[in-house]
Coordinates of N, CA and C in Angstrom, one line a residue:
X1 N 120.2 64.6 56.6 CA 120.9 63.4 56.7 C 121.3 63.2 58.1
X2 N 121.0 61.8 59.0 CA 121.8 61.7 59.9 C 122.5 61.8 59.9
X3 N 123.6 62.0 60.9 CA 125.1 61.4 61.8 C 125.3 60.0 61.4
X4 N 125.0 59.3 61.1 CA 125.3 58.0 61.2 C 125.2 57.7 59.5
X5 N 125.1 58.2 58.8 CA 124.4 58.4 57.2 C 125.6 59.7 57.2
X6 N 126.2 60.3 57.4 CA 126.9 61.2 56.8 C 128.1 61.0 55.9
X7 N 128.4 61.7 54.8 CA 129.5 61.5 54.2 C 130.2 62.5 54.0
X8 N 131.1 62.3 53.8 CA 132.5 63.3 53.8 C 133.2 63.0 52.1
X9 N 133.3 64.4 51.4 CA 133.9 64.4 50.4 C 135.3 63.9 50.6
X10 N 136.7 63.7 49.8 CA 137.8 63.2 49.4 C 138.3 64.5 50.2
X11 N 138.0 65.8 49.9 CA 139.2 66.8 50.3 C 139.0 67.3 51.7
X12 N 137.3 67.1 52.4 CA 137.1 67.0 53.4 C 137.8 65.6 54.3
X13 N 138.6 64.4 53.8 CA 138.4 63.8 54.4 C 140.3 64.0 54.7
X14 N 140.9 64.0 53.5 CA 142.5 64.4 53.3 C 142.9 65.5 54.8
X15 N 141.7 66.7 55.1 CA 141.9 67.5 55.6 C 142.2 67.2 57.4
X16 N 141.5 66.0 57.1 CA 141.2 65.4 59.5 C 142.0 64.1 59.1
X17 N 142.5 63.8 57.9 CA 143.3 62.3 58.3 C 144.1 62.1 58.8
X18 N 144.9 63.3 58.6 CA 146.8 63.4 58.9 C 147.5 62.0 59.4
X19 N 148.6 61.9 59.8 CA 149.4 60.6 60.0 C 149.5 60.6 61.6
X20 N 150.1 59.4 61.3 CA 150.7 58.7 62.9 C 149.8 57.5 63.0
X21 N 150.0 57.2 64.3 CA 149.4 55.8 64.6 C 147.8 55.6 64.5
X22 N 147.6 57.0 65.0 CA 146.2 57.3 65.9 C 145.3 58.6 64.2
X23 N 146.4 59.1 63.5 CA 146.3 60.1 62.8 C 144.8 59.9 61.8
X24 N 144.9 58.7 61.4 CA 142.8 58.3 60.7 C 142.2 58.6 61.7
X25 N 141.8 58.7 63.1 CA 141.1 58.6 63.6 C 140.6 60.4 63.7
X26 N 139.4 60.8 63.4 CA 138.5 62.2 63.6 C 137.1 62.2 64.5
X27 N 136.8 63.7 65.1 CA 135.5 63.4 65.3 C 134.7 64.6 64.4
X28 N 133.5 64.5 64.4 CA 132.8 65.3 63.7 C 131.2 65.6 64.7
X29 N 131.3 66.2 64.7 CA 129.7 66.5 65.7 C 129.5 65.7 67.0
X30 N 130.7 65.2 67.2 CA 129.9 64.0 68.2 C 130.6 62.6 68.1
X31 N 130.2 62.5 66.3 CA 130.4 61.1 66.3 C 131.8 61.2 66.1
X32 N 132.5 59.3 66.3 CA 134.1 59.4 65.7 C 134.3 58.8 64.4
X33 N 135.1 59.2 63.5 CA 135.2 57.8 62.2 C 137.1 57.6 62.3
X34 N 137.1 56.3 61.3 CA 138.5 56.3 61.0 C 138.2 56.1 59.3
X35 N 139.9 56.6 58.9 CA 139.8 56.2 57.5 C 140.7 55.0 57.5
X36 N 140.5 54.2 56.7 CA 140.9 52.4 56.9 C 142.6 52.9 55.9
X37 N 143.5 52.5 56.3 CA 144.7 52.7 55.6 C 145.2 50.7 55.6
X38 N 146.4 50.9 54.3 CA 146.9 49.7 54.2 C 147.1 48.5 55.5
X39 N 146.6 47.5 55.3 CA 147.2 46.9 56.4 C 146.1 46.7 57.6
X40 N 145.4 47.8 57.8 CA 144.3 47.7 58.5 C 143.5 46.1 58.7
X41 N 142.9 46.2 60.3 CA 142.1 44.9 59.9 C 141.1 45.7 60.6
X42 N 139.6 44.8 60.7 CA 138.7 45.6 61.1 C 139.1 45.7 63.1
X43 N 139.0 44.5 63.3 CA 139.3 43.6 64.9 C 140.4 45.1 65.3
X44 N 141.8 45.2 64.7 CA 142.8 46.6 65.6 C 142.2 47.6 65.3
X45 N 141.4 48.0 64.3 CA 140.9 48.8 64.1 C 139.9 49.9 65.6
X46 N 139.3 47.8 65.9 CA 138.2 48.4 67.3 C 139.3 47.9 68.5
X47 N 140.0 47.4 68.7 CA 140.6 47.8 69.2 C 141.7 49.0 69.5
X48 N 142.0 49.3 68.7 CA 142.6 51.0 69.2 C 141.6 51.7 69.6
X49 N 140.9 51.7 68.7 CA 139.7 52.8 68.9 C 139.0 52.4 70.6
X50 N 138.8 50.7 71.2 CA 138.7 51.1 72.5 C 137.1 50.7 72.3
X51 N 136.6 49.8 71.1 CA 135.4 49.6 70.9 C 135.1 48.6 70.9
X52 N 134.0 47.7 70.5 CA 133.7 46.5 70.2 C 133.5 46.5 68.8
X53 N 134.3 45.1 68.1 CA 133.9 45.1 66.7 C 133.0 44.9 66.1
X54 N 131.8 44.8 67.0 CA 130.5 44.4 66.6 C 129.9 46.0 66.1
X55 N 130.4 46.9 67.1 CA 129.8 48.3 67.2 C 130.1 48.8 66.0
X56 N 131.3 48.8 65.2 CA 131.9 49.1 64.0 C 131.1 48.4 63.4
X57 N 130.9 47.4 63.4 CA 130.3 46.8 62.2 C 129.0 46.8 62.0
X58 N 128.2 47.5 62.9 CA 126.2 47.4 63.0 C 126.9 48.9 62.6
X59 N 127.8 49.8 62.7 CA 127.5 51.6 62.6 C 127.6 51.5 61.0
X60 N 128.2 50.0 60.6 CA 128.4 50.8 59.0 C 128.1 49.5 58.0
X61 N 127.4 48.8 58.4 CA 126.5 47.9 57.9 C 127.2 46.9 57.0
X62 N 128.3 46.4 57.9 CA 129.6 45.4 57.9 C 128.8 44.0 57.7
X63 N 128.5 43.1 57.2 CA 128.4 41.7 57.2 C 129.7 40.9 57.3
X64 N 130.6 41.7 56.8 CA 132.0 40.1 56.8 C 133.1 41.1 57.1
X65 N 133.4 41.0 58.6 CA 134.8 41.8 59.2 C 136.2 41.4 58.3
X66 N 135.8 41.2 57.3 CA 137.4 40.8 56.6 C 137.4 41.4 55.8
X67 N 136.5 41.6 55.2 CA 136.0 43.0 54.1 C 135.9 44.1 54.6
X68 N 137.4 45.1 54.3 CA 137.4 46.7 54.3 C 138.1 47.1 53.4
X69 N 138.2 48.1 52.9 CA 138.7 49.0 51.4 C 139.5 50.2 52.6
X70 N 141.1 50.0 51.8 CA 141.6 51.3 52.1 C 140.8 52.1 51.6
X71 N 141.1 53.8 52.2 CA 140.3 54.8 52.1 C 138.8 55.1 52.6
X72 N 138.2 53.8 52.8 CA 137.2 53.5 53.2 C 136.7 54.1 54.9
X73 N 135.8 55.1 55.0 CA 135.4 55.7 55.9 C 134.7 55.1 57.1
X74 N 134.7 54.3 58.1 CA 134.1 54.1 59.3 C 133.4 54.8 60.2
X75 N 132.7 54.7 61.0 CA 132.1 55.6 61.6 C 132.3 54.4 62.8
X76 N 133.3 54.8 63.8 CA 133.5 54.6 64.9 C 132.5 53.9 66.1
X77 N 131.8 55.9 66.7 CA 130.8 55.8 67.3 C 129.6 56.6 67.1

């Protein structure tokens, strides 16, 4: 399985979420993901992260930036 195709079980993911502002944000091999918490939009999303929200949205095969699921895993970079 790619890096970019990879998935992370529920208790693997519980384990790198921890809290704070920045606290969703992990890396894994290289790549970075975030996990989407309440409130989230995609746009601050890439912005904290320091990205473009195009980039977020071609890594995870985004059609409509308004559409994200708490819990829902990102892949950054």
């Amino acid at each position: 399985m790619s890096d970019e195709m990879k998935v992370l079980n529920d208790q693997e993911v519980e384990n790198v979420s921890g809290g704070g502002a920045n606290g969703n944000f992990w890396s894994d091999g290289g790549a970075i993901y975030y996990r989407v918490v309440s409130g989230d939009t995609l746009s601050e999303i890439a912005l904290r992260a320091q990205v473009p929200m195009s980039q977020i949205q071609a890594l995870n095969g985004i059609k409509n930036p308004d559409v994200i699921r708490v819990g829902q895993i990102l892949r950054i970079r």
